[in-house]
Amino acid sequence: EESVRDASVDAFARMRRGDVSGALKALTGPLRGVGPATASALLAAVHDGGAVPFMGDDALNAALGLRTYTPQQQKQLMRALGDKATQLRREEAAAAAPASAAGKAGGDDDSVGGGAG
C-alpha cells in the first residue's frame, strides 16, 4: 500500500513537471504487475490534456498496427497520436479558412435570425 502511494505521488509530481516518460517509469518500475498499459491508464485518467494516451488494444492497432506493450511502444504511440492530432488540427484550420474568408468577402448575413424580416 505504501509503495503504491509513493509511486503514485512520484508519478504525479513528474507529470506536473511535464516528464511523461519519468511518470510512466515511476509507476512501472517499483510496482509489481504494473506495465506501460496499466500506468498509461492511470495517468490518462488522472491528468487532463491528453498528454498520456491510454495504451489500449484499439489505439495500438490503429496507430501502430502491432501490440508489444513496452515503454518504447508507449513512446511510439504517444508520438503517432500527437502527429495525428497535429494533422487533424491543420486540416480543420484549412477547411475553416475558405469558409471564413468567403463569409467576410461576400458580406451576406446567412445567420439564423439575421437580416431583414
Short mmCIF file of N, CA and C in Angstrom, two decimals:
data_model
loop_
_atom_site.label_atom_id
_atom_site.label_comp_id
_atom_site.label_asym_id
_atom_site.label_seq_id
_atom_site.Cartn_x
_atom_site.Cartn_y
_atom_site.Cartn_z
N GLU A 1 0.82 -1.20 0.00
CA GLU A 1 0.00 0.00 0.00
C GLU A 1 0.87 1.26 0.00
N GLU A 2 1.87 1.26 0.84
CA GLU A 2 2.77 2.42 0.90
C GLU A 2 3.54 2.59 -0.41
N SER A 3 3.95 1.47 -1.00
CA SER A 3 4.70 1.57 -2.26
C SER A 3 3.82 2.11 -3.38
N VAL A 4 2.53 1.77 -3.37
CA VAL A 4 1.60 2.29 -4.37
C VAL A 4 1.45 3.80 -4.20
N ARG A 5 1.28 4.23 -2.95
CA ARG A 5 1.14 5.67 -2.68
C ARG A 5 2.41 6.41 -3.10
N ASP A 6 3.57 5.90 -2.70
CA ASP A 6 4.84 6.57 -3.03
C ASP A 6 5.06 6.65 -4.54
N ALA A 7 4.78 5.56 -5.24
CA ALA A 7 4.96 5.56 -6.69
C ALA A 7 3.99 6.53 -7.36
N SER A 8 2.76 6.59 -6.86
CA SER A 8 1.76 7.49 -7.43
C SER A 8 2.13 8.94 -7.20
N VAL A 9 2.55 9.27 -5.99
CA VAL A 9 2.96 10.65 -5.68
C VAL A 9 4.12 11.06 -6.59
N ASP A 10 5.10 10.17 -6.74
CA ASP A 10 6.24 10.44 -7.61
C ASP A 10 5.79 10.64 -9.05
N ALA A 11 4.93 9.76 -9.54
CA ALA A 11 4.46 9.86 -10.93
C ALA A 11 3.68 11.15 -11.17
N PHE A 12 2.82 11.51 -10.24
CA PHE A 12 2.02 12.73 -10.42
C PHE A 12 2.89 13.97 -10.36
N ALA A 13 3.91 13.97 -9.52
CA ALA A 13 4.84 15.10 -9.46
C ALA A 13 5.59 15.24 -10.78
N ARG A 14 6.00 14.11 -11.34
CA ARG A 14 6.69 14.14 -12.63
C ARG A 14 5.77 14.66 -13.74
N MET A 15 4.50 14.28 -13.69
CA MET A 15 3.54 14.77 -14.69
C MET A 15 3.38 16.28 -14.59
N ARG A 16 3.33 16.81 -13.38
CA ARG A 16 3.21 18.26 -13.21
C ARG A 16 4.41 18.99 -13.82
N ARG A 17 5.56 18.33 -13.84
CA ARG A 17 6.76 18.92 -14.44
C ARG A 17 6.84 18.64 -15.94
N GLY A 18 5.89 17.89 -16.47
CA GLY A 18 5.88 17.58 -17.88
C GLY A 18 6.74 16.39 -18.26
N ASP A 19 7.15 15.61 -17.28
CA ASP A 19 8.01 14.44 -17.51
C ASP A 19 7.15 13.18 -17.63
N VAL A 20 6.56 13.00 -18.79
CA VAL A 20 5.66 11.88 -19.02
C VAL A 20 6.41 10.55 -18.93
N SER A 21 7.57 10.48 -19.56
CA SER A 21 8.36 9.25 -19.53
C SER A 21 8.74 8.89 -18.10
N GLY A 22 9.16 9.87 -17.32
CA GLY A 22 9.51 9.63 -15.93
C GLY A 22 8.32 9.19 -15.11
N ALA A 23 7.15 9.75 -15.41
CA ALA A 23 5.93 9.38 -14.69
C ALA A 23 5.58 7.92 -14.96
N LEU A 24 5.70 7.51 -16.20
CA LEU A 24 5.43 6.11 -16.54
C LEU A 24 6.42 5.18 -15.83
N LYS A 25 7.69 5.57 -15.82
CA LYS A 25 8.72 4.77 -15.15
C LYS A 25 8.48 4.70 -13.64
N ALA A 26 7.99 5.80 -13.07
CA ALA A 26 7.74 5.83 -11.63
C ALA A 26 6.68 4.81 -11.23
N LEU A 27 5.76 4.51 -12.14
CA LEU A 27 4.72 3.52 -11.86
C LEU A 27 5.12 2.11 -12.25
N THR A 28 5.83 1.98 -13.35
CA THR A 28 6.16 0.64 -13.83
C THR A 28 7.36 0.03 -13.13
N GLY A 29 8.26 0.87 -12.65
CA GLY A 29 9.47 0.36 -12.02
C GLY A 29 9.23 -0.34 -10.69
N PRO A 30 8.72 0.38 -9.70
CA PRO A 30 8.61 -0.21 -8.37
C PRO A 30 7.37 -1.07 -8.14
N LEU A 31 6.36 -0.94 -8.97
CA LEU A 31 5.11 -1.65 -8.71
C LEU A 31 5.04 -2.93 -9.52
N ARG A 32 4.98 -4.03 -8.83
CA ARG A 32 4.89 -5.33 -9.47
C ARG A 32 3.56 -5.48 -10.21
N GLY A 33 3.65 -5.95 -11.44
CA GLY A 33 2.45 -6.18 -12.22
C GLY A 33 1.91 -4.95 -12.94
N VAL A 34 2.58 -3.81 -12.79
CA VAL A 34 2.15 -2.59 -13.48
C VAL A 34 3.09 -2.37 -14.65
N GLY A 35 2.54 -2.54 -15.84
CA GLY A 35 3.31 -2.30 -17.05
C GLY A 35 2.90 -0.99 -17.70
N PRO A 36 3.41 -0.72 -18.88
CA PRO A 36 3.10 0.54 -19.56
C PRO A 36 1.60 0.77 -19.80
N ALA A 37 0.87 -0.30 -20.12
CA ALA A 37 -0.57 -0.12 -20.38
C ALA A 37 -1.32 0.30 -19.12
N THR A 38 -1.05 -0.36 -18.01
CA THR A 38 -1.71 -0.01 -16.76
C THR A 38 -1.31 1.38 -16.30
N ALA A 39 -0.02 1.69 -16.39
CA ALA A 39 0.46 3.02 -16.00
C ALA A 39 -0.17 4.10 -16.87
N SER A 40 -0.30 3.83 -18.17
CA SER A 40 -0.90 4.82 -19.06
C SER A 40 -2.39 5.01 -18.74
N ALA A 41 -3.06 3.95 -18.34
CA ALA A 41 -4.48 4.07 -17.97
C ALA A 41 -4.63 4.98 -16.76
N LEU A 42 -3.79 4.81 -15.77
CA LEU A 42 -3.85 5.64 -14.57
C LEU A 42 -3.54 7.10 -14.90
N LEU A 43 -2.47 7.34 -15.63
CA LEU A 43 -2.09 8.71 -15.94
C LEU A 43 -3.09 9.38 -16.88
N ALA A 44 -3.64 8.64 -17.82
CA ALA A 44 -4.65 9.21 -18.72
C ALA A 44 -5.91 9.59 -17.97
N ALA A 45 -6.27 8.80 -16.96
CA ALA A 45 -7.48 9.08 -16.19
C ALA A 45 -7.30 10.25 -15.24
N VAL A 46 -6.11 10.43 -14.74
CA VAL A 46 -5.86 11.44 -13.71
C VAL A 46 -5.50 12.80 -14.28
N HIS A 47 -4.85 12.84 -15.43
CA HIS A 47 -4.35 14.10 -15.97
C HIS A 47 -5.08 14.50 -17.23
N ASP A 48 -5.51 15.76 -17.27
CA ASP A 48 -6.20 16.31 -18.43
C ASP A 48 -5.21 16.64 -19.54
N GLY A 49 -5.72 16.90 -20.69
CA GLY A 49 -4.90 17.41 -21.77
C GLY A 49 -4.40 16.38 -22.76
N GLY A 50 -4.62 15.12 -22.50
CA GLY A 50 -4.21 14.10 -23.45
C GLY A 50 -2.72 13.88 -23.54
N ALA A 51 -1.97 14.26 -22.52
CA ALA A 51 -0.52 14.07 -22.54
C ALA A 51 -0.14 12.60 -22.59
N VAL A 52 -0.97 11.77 -21.98
CA VAL A 52 -0.69 10.33 -21.94
C VAL A 52 -1.91 9.59 -22.49
N PRO A 53 -1.81 9.07 -23.70
CA PRO A 53 -2.92 8.28 -24.22
C PRO A 53 -2.95 6.90 -23.57
N PHE A 54 -4.13 6.38 -23.38
CA PHE A 54 -4.26 5.02 -22.85
C PHE A 54 -3.71 4.04 -23.89
N MET A 55 -2.85 3.17 -23.45
CA MET A 55 -2.20 2.21 -24.33
C MET A 55 -3.09 0.97 -24.47
N GLY A 56 -4.24 1.16 -25.07
CA GLY A 56 -5.19 0.07 -25.26
C GLY A 56 -5.02 -0.60 -26.60
N ASP A 57 -5.61 -1.77 -26.73
CA ASP A 57 -5.51 -2.54 -27.97
C ASP A 57 -5.95 -1.73 -29.19
N ASP A 58 -7.09 -1.04 -29.08
CA ASP A 58 -7.62 -0.31 -30.23
C ASP A 58 -6.68 0.80 -30.68
N ALA A 59 -6.15 1.55 -29.72
CA ALA A 59 -5.22 2.64 -30.06
C ALA A 59 -3.95 2.09 -30.69
N LEU A 60 -3.42 1.02 -30.12
CA LEU A 60 -2.20 0.43 -30.67
C LEU A 60 -2.43 -0.11 -32.07
N ASN A 61 -3.54 -0.81 -32.27
CA ASN A 61 -3.84 -1.35 -33.60
C ASN A 61 -4.00 -0.25 -34.63
N ALA A 62 -4.72 0.81 -34.28
CA ALA A 62 -4.98 1.89 -35.23
C ALA A 62 -3.73 2.72 -35.52
N ALA A 63 -2.96 3.00 -34.50
CA ALA A 63 -1.82 3.90 -34.68
C ALA A 63 -0.55 3.18 -35.12
N LEU A 64 -0.33 1.98 -34.64
CA LEU A 64 0.94 1.30 -34.88
C LEU A 64 0.81 -0.04 -35.61
N GLY A 65 -0.35 -0.65 -35.51
CA GLY A 65 -0.56 -1.92 -36.18
C GLY A 65 0.00 -3.14 -35.46
N LEU A 66 0.58 -2.94 -34.30
CA LEU A 66 1.08 -4.07 -33.53
C LEU A 66 1.02 -3.74 -32.05
N ARG A 67 1.08 -4.78 -31.24
CA ARG A 67 0.98 -4.58 -29.79
C ARG A 67 2.10 -5.34 -29.10
N THR A 68 3.00 -4.58 -28.48
CA THR A 68 4.06 -5.24 -27.71
C THR A 68 4.08 -4.80 -26.25
N TYR A 69 3.36 -3.72 -25.92
CA TYR A 69 3.23 -3.25 -24.53
C TYR A 69 4.57 -3.04 -23.85
N THR A 70 5.41 -2.28 -24.51
CA THR A 70 6.70 -1.92 -23.94
C THR A 70 6.77 -0.41 -23.76
N PRO A 71 7.69 0.06 -22.93
CA PRO A 71 7.85 1.52 -22.81
C PRO A 71 8.17 2.17 -24.15
N GLN A 72 8.95 1.51 -24.97
CA GLN A 72 9.28 2.06 -26.29
C GLN A 72 8.03 2.19 -27.16
N GLN A 73 7.14 1.19 -27.09
CA GLN A 73 5.92 1.28 -27.89
C GLN A 73 4.99 2.37 -27.34
N GLN A 74 5.01 2.60 -26.03
CA GLN A 74 4.23 3.70 -25.46
C GLN A 74 4.71 5.03 -26.03
N LYS A 75 6.01 5.20 -26.14
CA LYS A 75 6.56 6.43 -26.74
C LYS A 75 6.14 6.55 -28.20
N GLN A 76 6.19 5.44 -28.94
CA GLN A 76 5.78 5.46 -30.34
C GLN A 76 4.30 5.81 -30.47
N LEU A 77 3.48 5.27 -29.57
CA LEU A 77 2.05 5.57 -29.59
C LEU A 77 1.81 7.05 -29.31
N MET A 78 2.48 7.58 -28.31
CA MET A 78 2.33 9.00 -27.99
C MET A 78 2.73 9.87 -29.18
N ARG A 79 3.82 9.51 -29.82
CA ARG A 79 4.30 10.27 -30.98
C ARG A 79 3.30 10.16 -32.13
N ALA A 80 2.83 8.95 -32.42
CA ALA A 80 1.90 8.74 -33.53
C ALA A 80 0.58 9.48 -33.31
N LEU A 81 0.06 9.42 -32.10
CA LEU A 81 -1.21 10.10 -31.82
C LEU A 81 -1.02 11.62 -31.80
N GLY A 82 0.11 12.08 -31.32
CA GLY A 82 0.42 13.52 -31.36
C GLY A 82 0.51 14.01 -32.79
N ASP A 83 1.18 13.24 -33.65
CA ASP A 83 1.29 13.61 -35.06
C ASP A 83 -0.08 13.63 -35.73
N LYS A 84 -0.93 12.66 -35.40
CA LYS A 84 -2.28 12.60 -35.98
C LYS A 84 -3.11 13.80 -35.52
N ALA A 85 -2.99 14.16 -34.23
CA ALA A 85 -3.72 15.33 -33.73
C ALA A 85 -3.28 16.60 -34.44
N THR A 86 -1.98 16.74 -34.67
CA THR A 86 -1.46 17.91 -35.39
C THR A 86 -2.01 17.95 -36.81
N GLN A 87 -2.00 16.80 -37.48
CA GLN A 87 -2.53 16.72 -38.84
C GLN A 87 -4.01 17.12 -38.88
N LEU A 88 -4.80 16.62 -37.94
CA LEU A 88 -6.23 16.93 -37.92
C LEU A 88 -6.48 18.40 -37.62
N ARG A 89 -5.68 19.00 -36.73
CA ARG A 89 -5.83 20.44 -36.46
C ARG A 89 -5.53 21.26 -37.71
N ARG A 90 -4.50 20.88 -38.44
CA ARG A 90 -4.16 21.59 -39.68
C ARG A 90 -5.27 21.46 -40.71
N GLU A 91 -5.79 20.25 -40.86
CA GLU A 91 -6.88 20.03 -41.81
C GLU A 91 -8.12 20.83 -41.43
N GLU A 92 -8.41 20.87 -40.13
CA GLU A 92 -9.57 21.64 -39.67
C GLU A 92 -9.37 23.12 -39.95
N ALA A 93 -8.19 23.63 -39.68
CA ALA A 93 -7.91 25.05 -39.93
C ALA A 93 -8.00 25.37 -41.42
N ALA A 94 -7.48 24.48 -42.25
CA ALA A 94 -7.52 24.69 -43.70
C ALA A 94 -8.96 24.66 -44.21
N ALA A 95 -9.77 23.78 -43.67
CA ALA A 95 -11.17 23.68 -44.10
C ALA A 95 -11.97 24.89 -43.63
N ALA A 96 -11.63 25.43 -42.48
CA ALA A 96 -12.37 26.57 -41.94
C ALA A 96 -11.96 27.87 -42.62
N ALA A 97 -10.73 27.98 -43.08
CA ALA A 97 -10.23 29.22 -43.66
C ALA A 97 -11.02 29.68 -44.88
N PRO A 98 -11.27 28.84 -45.88
CA PRO A 98 -12.03 29.30 -47.04
C PRO A 98 -13.46 29.71 -46.68
N ALA A 99 -14.09 29.00 -45.79
CA ALA A 99 -15.46 29.35 -45.40
C ALA A 99 -15.47 30.68 -44.68
N SER A 100 -14.49 30.92 -43.84
CA SER A 100 -14.40 32.17 -43.11
C SER A 100 -14.13 33.33 -44.07
N ALA A 101 -13.23 33.13 -45.01
CA ALA A 101 -12.89 34.17 -45.97
C ALA A 101 -14.07 34.47 -46.89
N ALA A 102 -14.80 33.45 -47.29
CA ALA A 102 -15.96 33.65 -48.18
C ALA A 102 -17.05 34.44 -47.48
N GLY A 103 -17.25 34.18 -46.22
CA GLY A 103 -18.27 34.90 -45.47
C GLY A 103 -17.94 36.37 -45.33
N LYS A 104 -16.67 36.69 -45.12
CA LYS A 104 -16.24 38.09 -44.99
C LYS A 104 -16.28 38.80 -46.32
N ALA A 105 -15.90 38.10 -47.38
CA ALA A 105 -15.83 38.73 -48.69
C ALA A 105 -17.21 39.01 -49.25
N GLY A 106 -18.15 38.11 -49.03
CA GLY A 106 -19.48 38.25 -49.61
C GLY A 106 -20.34 39.27 -48.92
N GLY A 107 -20.16 39.47 -47.65
CA GLY A 107 -20.96 40.43 -46.93
C GLY A 107 -22.37 39.98 -46.65
N ASP A 108 -22.74 38.79 -47.06
CA ASP A 108 -24.08 38.27 -46.83
C ASP A 108 -24.23 37.85 -45.38
N ASP A 109 -25.43 38.02 -44.84
CA ASP A 109 -25.71 37.58 -43.49
C ASP A 109 -26.57 36.33 -43.58
N ASP A 110 -25.90 35.17 -43.51
CA ASP A 110 -26.61 33.90 -43.61
C ASP A 110 -26.98 33.34 -42.25
N SER A 111 -26.73 34.10 -41.19
CA SER A 111 -27.00 33.56 -39.86
C SER A 111 -28.50 33.48 -39.62
N VAL A 112 -28.89 32.54 -38.79
CA VAL A 112 -30.28 32.36 -38.45
C VAL A 112 -30.75 33.57 -37.67
N GLY A 113 -31.84 34.15 -38.07
CA GLY A 113 -32.38 35.29 -37.37
C GLY A 113 -31.76 36.60 -37.80
N GLY A 114 -30.73 36.55 -38.62
CA GLY A 114 -30.08 37.78 -39.07
C GLY A 114 -30.74 38.28 -40.33
N GLY A 115 -30.51 39.49 -40.68
CA GLY A 115 -31.04 40.03 -41.92
C GLY A 115 -32.41 40.66 -41.71
N ALA A 116 -33.00 41.09 -42.80
CA ALA A 116 -34.28 41.79 -42.73
C ALA A 116 -35.41 40.82 -42.47
N GLY A 117 -36.42 41.31 -41.85
CA GLY A 117 -37.50 40.41 -41.54
C GLY A 117 -38.77 40.98 -41.73
#
